[in-house]
GROMACS .gro file of C-alpha atoms in nm:
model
  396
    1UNK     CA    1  -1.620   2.168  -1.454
    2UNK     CA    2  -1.464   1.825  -1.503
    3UNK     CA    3  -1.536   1.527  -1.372
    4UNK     CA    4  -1.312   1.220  -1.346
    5UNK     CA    5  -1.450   0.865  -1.270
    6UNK     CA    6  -1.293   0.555  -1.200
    7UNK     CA    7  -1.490   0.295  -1.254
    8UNK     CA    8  -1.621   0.518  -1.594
    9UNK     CA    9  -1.781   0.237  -1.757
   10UNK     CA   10  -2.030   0.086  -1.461
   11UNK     CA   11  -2.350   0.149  -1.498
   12UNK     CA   12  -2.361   0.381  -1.211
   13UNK     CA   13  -2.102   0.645  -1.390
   14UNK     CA   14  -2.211   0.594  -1.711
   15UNK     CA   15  -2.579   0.681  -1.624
   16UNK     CA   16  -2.439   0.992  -1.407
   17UNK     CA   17  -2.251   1.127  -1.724
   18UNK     CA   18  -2.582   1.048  -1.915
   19UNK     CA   19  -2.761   1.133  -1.687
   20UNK     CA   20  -2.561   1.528  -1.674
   21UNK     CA   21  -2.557   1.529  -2.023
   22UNK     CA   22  -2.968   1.510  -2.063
   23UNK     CA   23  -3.018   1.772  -1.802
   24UNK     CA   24  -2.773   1.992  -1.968
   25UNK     CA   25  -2.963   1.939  -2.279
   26UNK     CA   26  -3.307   1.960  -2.153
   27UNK     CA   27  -3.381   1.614  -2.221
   28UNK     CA   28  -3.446   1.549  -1.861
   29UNK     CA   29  -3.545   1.743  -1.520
   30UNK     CA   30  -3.351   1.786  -1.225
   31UNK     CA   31  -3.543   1.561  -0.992
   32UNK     CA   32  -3.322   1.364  -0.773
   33UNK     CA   33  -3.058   1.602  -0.752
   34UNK     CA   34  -3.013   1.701  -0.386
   35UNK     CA   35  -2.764   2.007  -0.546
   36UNK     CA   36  -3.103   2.121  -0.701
   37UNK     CA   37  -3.302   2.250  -0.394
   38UNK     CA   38  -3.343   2.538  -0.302
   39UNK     CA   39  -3.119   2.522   0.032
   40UNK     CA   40  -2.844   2.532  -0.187
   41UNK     CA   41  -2.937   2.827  -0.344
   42UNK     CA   42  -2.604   3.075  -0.511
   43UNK     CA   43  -2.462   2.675  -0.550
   44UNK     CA   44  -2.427   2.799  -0.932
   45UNK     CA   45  -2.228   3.067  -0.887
   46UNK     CA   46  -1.914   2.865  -0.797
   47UNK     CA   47  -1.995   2.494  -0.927
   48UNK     CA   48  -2.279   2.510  -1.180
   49UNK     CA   49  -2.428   2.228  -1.323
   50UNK     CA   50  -2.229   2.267  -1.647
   51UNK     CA   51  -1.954   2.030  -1.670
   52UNK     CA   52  -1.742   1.995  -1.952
   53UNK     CA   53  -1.559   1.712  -1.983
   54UNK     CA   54  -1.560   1.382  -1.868
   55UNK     CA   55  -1.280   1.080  -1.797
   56UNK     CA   56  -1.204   0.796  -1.617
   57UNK     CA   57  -0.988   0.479  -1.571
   58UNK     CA   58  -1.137   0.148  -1.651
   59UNK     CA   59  -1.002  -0.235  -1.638
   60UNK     CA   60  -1.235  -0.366  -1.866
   61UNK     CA   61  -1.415  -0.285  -2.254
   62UNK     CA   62  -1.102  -0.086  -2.355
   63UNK     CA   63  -1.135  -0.055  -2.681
   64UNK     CA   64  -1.512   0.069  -2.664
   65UNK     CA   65  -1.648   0.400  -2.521
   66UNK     CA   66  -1.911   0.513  -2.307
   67UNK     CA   67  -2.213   0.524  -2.516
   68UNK     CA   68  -2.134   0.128  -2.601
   69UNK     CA   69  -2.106   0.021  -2.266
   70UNK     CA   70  -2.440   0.243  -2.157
   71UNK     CA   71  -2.605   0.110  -2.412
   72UNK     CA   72  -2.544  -0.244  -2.301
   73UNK     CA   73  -2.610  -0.174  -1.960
   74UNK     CA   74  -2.989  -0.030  -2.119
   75UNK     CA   75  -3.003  -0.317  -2.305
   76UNK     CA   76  -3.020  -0.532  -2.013
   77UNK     CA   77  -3.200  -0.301  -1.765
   78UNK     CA   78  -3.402  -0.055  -1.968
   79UNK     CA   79  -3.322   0.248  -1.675
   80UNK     CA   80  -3.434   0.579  -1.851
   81UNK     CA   81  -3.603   0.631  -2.220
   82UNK     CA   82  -3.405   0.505  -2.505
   83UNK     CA   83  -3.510   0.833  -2.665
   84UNK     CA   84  -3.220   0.998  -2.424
   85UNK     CA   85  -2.998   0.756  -2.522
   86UNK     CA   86  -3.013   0.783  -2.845
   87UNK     CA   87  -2.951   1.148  -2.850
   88UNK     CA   88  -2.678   1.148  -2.660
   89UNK     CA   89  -2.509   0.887  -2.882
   90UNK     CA   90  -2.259   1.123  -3.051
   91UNK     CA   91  -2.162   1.331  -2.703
   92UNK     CA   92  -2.092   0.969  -2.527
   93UNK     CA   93  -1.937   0.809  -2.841
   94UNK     CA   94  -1.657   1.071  -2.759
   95UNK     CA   95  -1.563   0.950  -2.383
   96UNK     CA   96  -1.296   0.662  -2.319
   97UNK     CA   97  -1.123   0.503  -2.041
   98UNK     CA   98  -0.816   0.486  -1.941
   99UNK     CA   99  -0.669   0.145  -1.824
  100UNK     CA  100  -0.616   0.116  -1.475
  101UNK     CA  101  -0.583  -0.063  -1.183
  102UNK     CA  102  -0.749  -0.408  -1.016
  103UNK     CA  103  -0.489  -0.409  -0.736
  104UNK     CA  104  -0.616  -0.611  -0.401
  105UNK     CA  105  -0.976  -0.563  -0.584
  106UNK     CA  106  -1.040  -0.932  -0.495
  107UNK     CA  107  -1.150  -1.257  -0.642
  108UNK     CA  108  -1.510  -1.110  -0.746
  109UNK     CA  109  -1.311  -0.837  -0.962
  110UNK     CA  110  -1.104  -1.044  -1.121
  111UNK     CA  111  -1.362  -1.342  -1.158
  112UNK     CA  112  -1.648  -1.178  -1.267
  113UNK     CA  113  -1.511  -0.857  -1.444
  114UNK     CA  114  -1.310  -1.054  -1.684
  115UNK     CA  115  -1.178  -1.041  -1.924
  116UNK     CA  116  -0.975  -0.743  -1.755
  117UNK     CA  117  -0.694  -0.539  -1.872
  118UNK     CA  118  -0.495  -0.317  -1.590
  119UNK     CA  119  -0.164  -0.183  -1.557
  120UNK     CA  120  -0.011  -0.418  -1.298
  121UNK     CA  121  -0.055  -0.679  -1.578
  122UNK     CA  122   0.171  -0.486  -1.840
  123UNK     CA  123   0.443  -0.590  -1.565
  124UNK     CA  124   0.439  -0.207  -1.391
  125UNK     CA  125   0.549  -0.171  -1.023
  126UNK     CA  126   0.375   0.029  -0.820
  127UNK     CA  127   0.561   0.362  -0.850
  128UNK     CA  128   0.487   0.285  -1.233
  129UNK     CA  129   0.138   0.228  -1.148
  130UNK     CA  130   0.080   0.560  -0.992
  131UNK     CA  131   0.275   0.743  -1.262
  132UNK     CA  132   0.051   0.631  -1.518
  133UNK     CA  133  -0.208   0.705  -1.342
  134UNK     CA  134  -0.091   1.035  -1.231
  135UNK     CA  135  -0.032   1.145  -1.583
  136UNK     CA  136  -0.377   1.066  -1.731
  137UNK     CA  137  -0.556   1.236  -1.422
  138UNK     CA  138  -0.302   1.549  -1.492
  139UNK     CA  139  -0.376   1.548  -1.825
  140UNK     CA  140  -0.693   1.606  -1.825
  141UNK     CA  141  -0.800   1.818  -1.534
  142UNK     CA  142  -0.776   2.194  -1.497
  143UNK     CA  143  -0.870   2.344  -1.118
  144UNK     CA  144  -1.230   2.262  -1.184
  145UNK     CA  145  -1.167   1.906  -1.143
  146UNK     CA  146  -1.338   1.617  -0.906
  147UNK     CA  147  -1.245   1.274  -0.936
  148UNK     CA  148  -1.497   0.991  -0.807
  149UNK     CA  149  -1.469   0.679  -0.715
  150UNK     CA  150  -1.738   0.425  -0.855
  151UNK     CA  151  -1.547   0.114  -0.882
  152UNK     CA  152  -1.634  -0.205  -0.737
  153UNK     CA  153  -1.621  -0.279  -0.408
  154UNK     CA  154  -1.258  -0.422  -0.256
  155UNK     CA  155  -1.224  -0.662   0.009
  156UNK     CA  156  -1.128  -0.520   0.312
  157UNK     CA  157  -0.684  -0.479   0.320
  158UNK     CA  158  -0.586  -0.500   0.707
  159UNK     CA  159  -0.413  -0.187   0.868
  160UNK     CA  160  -0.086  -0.147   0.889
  161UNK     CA  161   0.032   0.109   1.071
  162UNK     CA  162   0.365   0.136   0.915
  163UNK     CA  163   0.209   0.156   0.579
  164UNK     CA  164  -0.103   0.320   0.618
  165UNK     CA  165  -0.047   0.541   0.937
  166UNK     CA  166   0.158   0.835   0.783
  167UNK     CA  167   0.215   0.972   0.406
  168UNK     CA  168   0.606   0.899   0.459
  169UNK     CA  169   0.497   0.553   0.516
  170UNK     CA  170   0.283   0.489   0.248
  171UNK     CA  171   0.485   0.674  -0.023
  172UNK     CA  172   0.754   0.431   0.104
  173UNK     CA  173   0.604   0.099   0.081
  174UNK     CA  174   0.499   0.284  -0.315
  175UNK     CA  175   0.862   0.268  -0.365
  176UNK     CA  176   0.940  -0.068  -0.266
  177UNK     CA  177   0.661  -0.208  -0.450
  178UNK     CA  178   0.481  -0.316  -0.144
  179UNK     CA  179   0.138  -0.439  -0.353
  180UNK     CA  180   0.023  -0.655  -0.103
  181UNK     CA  181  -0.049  -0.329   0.134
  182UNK     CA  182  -0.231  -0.119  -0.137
  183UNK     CA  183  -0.548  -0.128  -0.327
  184UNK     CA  184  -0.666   0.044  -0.627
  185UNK     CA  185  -0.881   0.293  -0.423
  186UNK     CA  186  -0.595   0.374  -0.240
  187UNK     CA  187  -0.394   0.446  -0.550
  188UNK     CA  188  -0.698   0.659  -0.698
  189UNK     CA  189  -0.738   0.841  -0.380
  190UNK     CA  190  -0.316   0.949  -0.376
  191UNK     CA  191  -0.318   1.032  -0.720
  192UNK     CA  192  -0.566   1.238  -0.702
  193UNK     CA  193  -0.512   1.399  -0.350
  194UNK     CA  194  -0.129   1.468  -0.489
  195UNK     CA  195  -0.244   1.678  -0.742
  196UNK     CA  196  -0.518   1.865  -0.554
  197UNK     CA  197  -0.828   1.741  -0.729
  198UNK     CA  198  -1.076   1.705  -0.465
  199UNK     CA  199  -1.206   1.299  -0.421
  200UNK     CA  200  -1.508   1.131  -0.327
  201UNK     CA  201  -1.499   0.772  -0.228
  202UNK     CA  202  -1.837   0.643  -0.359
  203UNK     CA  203  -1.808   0.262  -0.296
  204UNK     CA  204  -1.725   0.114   0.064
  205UNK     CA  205  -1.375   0.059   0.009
  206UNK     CA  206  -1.048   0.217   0.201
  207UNK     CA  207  -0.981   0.515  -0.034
  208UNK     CA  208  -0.899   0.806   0.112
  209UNK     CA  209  -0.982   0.705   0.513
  210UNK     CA  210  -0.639   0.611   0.563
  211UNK     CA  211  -0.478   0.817   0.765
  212UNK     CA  212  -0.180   0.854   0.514
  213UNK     CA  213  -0.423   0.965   0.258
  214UNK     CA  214  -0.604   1.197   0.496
  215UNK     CA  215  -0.243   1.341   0.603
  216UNK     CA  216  -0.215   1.431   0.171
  217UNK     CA  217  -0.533   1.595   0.175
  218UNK     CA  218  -0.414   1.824   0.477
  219UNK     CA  219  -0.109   1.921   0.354
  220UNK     CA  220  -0.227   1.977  -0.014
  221UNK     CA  221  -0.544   2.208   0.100
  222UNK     CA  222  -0.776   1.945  -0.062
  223UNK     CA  223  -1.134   1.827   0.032
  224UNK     CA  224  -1.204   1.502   0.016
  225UNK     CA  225  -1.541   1.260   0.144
  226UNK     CA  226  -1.678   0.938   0.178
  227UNK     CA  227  -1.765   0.621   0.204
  228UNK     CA  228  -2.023   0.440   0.041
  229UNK     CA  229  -2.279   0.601  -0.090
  230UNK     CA  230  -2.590   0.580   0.031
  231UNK     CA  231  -2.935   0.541  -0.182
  232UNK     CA  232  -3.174   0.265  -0.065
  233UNK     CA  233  -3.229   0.064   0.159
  234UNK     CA  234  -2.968   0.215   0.448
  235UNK     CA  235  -3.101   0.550   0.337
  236UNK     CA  236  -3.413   0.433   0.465
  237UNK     CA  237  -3.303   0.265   0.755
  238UNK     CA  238  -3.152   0.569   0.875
  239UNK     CA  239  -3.418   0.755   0.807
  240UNK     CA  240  -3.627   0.553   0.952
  241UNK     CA  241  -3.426   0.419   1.243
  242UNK     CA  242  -3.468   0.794   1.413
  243UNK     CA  243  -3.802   0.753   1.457
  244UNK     CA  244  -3.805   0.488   1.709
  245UNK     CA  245  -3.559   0.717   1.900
  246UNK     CA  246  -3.778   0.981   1.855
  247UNK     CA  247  -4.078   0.771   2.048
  248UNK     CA  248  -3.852   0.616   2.285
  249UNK     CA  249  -3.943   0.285   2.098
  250UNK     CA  250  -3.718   0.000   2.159
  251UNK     CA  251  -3.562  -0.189   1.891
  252UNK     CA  252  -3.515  -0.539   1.947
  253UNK     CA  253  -3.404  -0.665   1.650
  254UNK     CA  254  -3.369  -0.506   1.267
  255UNK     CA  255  -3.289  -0.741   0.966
  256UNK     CA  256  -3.255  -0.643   0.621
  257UNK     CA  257  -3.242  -0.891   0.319
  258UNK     CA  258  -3.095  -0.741  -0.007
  259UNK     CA  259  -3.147  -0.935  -0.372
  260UNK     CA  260  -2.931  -0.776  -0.697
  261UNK     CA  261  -2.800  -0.858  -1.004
  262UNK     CA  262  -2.595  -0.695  -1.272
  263UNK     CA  263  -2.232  -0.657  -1.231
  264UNK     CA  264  -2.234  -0.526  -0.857
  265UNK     CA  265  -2.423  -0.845  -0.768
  266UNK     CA  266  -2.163  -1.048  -0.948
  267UNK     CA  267  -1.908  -0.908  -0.743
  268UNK     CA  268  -2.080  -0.906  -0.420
  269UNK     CA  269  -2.150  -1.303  -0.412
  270UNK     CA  270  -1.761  -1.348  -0.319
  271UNK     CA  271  -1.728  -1.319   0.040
  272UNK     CA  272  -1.414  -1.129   0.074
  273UNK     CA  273  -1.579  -0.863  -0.175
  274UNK     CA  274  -1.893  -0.874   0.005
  275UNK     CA  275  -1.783  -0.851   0.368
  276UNK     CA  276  -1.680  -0.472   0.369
  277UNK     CA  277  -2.037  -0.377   0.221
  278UNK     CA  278  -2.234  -0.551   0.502
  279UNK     CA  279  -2.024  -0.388   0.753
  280UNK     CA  280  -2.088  -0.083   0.610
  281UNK     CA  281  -2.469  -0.103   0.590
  282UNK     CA  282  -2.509  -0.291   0.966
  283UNK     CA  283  -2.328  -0.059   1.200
  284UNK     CA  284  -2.562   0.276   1.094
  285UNK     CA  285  -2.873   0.118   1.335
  286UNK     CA  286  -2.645   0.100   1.687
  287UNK     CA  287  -2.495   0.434   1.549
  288UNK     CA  288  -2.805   0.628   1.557
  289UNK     CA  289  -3.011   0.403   1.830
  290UNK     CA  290  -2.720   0.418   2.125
  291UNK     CA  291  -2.762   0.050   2.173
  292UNK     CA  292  -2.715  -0.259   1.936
  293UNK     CA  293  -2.971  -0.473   1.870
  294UNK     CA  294  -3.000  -0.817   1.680
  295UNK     CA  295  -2.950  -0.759   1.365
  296UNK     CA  296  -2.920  -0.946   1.025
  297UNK     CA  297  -2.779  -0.794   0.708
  298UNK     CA  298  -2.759  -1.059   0.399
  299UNK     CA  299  -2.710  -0.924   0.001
  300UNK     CA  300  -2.717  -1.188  -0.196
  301UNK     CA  301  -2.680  -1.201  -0.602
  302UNK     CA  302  -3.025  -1.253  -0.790
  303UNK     CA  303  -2.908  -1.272  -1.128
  304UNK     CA  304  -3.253  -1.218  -1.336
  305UNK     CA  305  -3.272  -0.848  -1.172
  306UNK     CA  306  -3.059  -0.742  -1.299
  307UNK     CA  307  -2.968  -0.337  -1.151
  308UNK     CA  308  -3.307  -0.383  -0.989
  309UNK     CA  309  -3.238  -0.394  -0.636
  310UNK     CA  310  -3.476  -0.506  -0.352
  311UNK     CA  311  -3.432  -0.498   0.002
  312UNK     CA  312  -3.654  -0.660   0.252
  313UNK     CA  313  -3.637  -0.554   0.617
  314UNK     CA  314  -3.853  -0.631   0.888
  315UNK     CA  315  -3.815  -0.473   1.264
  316UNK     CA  316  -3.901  -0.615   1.565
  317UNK     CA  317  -3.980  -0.331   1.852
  318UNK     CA  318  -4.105  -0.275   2.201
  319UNK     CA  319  -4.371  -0.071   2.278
  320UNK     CA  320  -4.550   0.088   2.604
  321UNK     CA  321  -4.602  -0.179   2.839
  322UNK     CA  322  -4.348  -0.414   2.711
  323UNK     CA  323  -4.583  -0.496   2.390
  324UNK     CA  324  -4.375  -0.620   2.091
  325UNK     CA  325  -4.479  -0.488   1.741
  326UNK     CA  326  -4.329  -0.501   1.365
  327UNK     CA  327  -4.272  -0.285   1.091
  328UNK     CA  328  -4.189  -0.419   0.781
  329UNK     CA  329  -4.102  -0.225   0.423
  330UNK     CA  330  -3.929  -0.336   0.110
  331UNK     CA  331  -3.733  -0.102  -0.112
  332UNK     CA  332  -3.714  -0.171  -0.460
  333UNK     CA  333  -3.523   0.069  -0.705
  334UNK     CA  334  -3.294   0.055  -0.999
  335UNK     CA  335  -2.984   0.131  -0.821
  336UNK     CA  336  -2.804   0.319  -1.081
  337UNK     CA  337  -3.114   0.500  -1.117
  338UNK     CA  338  -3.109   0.616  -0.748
  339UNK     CA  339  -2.713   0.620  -0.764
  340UNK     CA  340  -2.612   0.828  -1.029
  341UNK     CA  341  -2.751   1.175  -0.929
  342UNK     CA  342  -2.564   1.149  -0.579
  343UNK     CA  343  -2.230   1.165  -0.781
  344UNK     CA  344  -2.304   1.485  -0.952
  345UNK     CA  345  -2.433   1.602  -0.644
  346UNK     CA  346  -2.091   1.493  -0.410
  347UNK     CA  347  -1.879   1.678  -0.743
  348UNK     CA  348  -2.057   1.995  -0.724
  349UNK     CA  349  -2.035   1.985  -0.372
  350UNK     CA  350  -1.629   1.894  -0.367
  351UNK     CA  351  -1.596   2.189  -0.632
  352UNK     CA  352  -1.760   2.446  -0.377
  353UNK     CA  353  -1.535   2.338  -0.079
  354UNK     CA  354  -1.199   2.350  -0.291
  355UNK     CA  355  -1.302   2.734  -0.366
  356UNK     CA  356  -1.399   2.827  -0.045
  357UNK     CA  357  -1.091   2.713   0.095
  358UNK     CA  358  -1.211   2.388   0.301
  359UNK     CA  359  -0.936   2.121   0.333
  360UNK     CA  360  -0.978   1.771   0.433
  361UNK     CA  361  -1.218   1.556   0.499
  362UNK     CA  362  -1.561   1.730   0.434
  363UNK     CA  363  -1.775   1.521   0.707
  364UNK     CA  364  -2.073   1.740   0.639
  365UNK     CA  365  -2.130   1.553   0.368
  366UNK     CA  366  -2.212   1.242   0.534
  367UNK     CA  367  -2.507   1.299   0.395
  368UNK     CA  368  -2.449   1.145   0.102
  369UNK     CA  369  -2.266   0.831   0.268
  370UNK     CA  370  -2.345   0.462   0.483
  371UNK     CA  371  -2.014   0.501   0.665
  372UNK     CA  372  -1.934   0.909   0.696
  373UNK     CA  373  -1.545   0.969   0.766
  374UNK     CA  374  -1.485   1.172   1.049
  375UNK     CA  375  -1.833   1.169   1.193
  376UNK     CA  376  -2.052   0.950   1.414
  377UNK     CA  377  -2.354   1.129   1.278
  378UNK     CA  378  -2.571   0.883   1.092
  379UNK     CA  379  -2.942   1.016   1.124
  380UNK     CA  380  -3.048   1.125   0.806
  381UNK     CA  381  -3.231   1.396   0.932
  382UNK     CA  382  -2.962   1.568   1.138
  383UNK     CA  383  -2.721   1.484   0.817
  384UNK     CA  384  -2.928   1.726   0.553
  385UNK     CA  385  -2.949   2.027   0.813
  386UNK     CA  386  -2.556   1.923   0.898
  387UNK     CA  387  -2.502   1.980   0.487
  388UNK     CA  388  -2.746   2.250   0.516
  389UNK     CA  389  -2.582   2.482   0.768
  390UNK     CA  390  -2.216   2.422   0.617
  391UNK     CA  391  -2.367   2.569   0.268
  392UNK     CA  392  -2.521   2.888   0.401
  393UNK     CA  393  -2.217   2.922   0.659
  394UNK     CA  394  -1.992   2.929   0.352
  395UNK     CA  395  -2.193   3.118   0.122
  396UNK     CA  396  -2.418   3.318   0.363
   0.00000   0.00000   0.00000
């Protein structure tokens, strides 16, 4: 199996391909790997937990490779035992980027990310853009190929129908160099769709939800899933947020305060970056409660944590009798740590759909996601039996 990334050298992808790599070797157990349990039993058989090779497109740190860039991001967050890294030096010494594309990424991208190098820059027009891209995806997959994307988050491109409401449109507006209507996860997701490697959007950006894109997946028999994936705190909100519907509790009001550093923090302190990751994490509480409460959703940049992220969230609920009570947790995780097994997890599971035939988008893995395509299924709960019944109804 091979497994394409763009946004290779984040600290998220870089500590999945490590992350693959030690398992692989024995270096490390399985634990966190949702792939692993035994639900998913016969999983092996058709998308083992043996990939191959590994790629990606980058816009930064060019000229370096993946075991440079990991190590830096170690350096500064210390995520796993250097003993790992160390001997996986030569295997990640081996893996470069590809440069690719910033397009509509946003002020926090370009500000924070720099210096950056992308193909829009060496003067390319769109339809050059995607051939580029096109060819370094091409060359290097085989039909054991899943391409993820791990970049950072976009700011939120408005619809436009003519543009983003049919495949015909959108190749169009490729061909007239229309850059102000496409982003770079929109570009990942066509490439990839066009030449039937199966694509999971990772961040909260558009990728493949357009319906142009989900059109190409349609028509080319490919699976593709997303958005945003989902590993602390709005994993535990919507894991938690079922239990007051469970008890007939009423939630009055649900805030959640998030604090990061690193790179993703960086990115996420300009608005127009930040604004489609809030949405993202604030709608899943009226989704699974029926009813919308107050509710508060900050992230804010907190430079000294670095990839430590901490989320605060307190809930304000009604009880028998009208009594008001509070809950309160805080999360606090390394969020590449928590990250990174959920993308070998999504590849296996986009490998397994494309041989059993499944085409589109794959909602039962919402699982995996804040904002599901296709689905208005948020409960974590329901989610995992959702993913769990798909499985054994494909491979009973």
């Amino acid at each position: 199996m091979r497994l394409w990334l763009f946004g290779l050298y984040g600290i998220v992808s870089s500590t999945a391909v490590a992350g693959i790599k030690a398992v692989q070797k024995g270096l490390s157990e399985e634990t966190g790997l949702v792939s692993q349990l035994p639900h998913f039993k016969g999983l092996e058989k058709y998308s083992p937990l043996s990939f191959e090779e590994f790629g990606g497109h980058e816009i930064r740190s060019l000229d370096k490779n993946l075991y440079t860039e990991l190590e830096k991001h170690w350096e500064k967050n210390r995520h796993f035992d250097y003993k790992i890294l160390k001997a996986l030096k030569d295997d990640l010494s081996k893996i470069k980027a590809k440069k690719g594309t910033a397009l509509n990424c946003g002020e926090g991208v370009l500000k924070e990310l720099s210096p950056i190098e992308t193909l829009e820059d060496d003067g390319l027009h769109l339809a050059g853009i995607v051939e580029k891209l096109e060819k370094d995806i091409t060359d290097f997959a085989d039909e054991n190929s899943v391409a993820i994307n791990v970049a950072s988050t976009e700011p939120l491109i408005p619809y436009d129908e003519e543009v983003h409401g049919s495949l015909k449109g959108f190749e169009k507006a490729i061909e007239e160099d229309r850059k102000d209507k496409i982003s770079a996860s929109m570009i990942y997701a066509y490439v990839s769709l066009k030449n039937r490697i199966p694509y999971g959007n990772f961040t909260p950006s558009a990728g493949s939800s357009i319906p142009a894109l989900k059109e190409l997946a349609e028509k080319n028999c490919v699976p593709h899933c997303g958005n945003d994936g989902k590993t602390g705190e709005t994993l535990v909100k919507t894991t938690l947020a079922p239990m007051f519907a469970y008890r007939n509790l009423k939630v009055l009001g649900w805030m959640g305060y998030n604090i990061l550093g690193d790179l993703d923090g960086k990115v996420l302190s300009h608005r127009s970056n930040r604004e489609s990751k809030v949405r993202s994490k604030d709608k899943v509480i009226e989704k699974i409660l029926g009813y919308s409460p107050y509710t508060i959703t900050e992230i804010n940049f907190f430079p000294s944590l670095e990839d430590n992220k901490t989320a605060f969230d307190f809930i304000h609920y009604e009880g028998f009798l009208g009594t008001k009570m509070k809950f309160y947790f805080i999360w606090d995780a390394v969020d590449a740590t928590v990250a990174a097994p959920l993308i070998i997890d999504i590849a296996r599971f986009l490998n397994f759909a494309k041989k059993k035939g499944v085409k589109g988008v794959v909602k039962e893995l919402s699982f995996f996601f804040k904002s599901p395509m296709d689905t208005q299924n948020y409960n974590t709960h329901s989610q995992f039996e959702t993913l769990v019944k798909w499985f054994k109804g494909l491979n009973p």
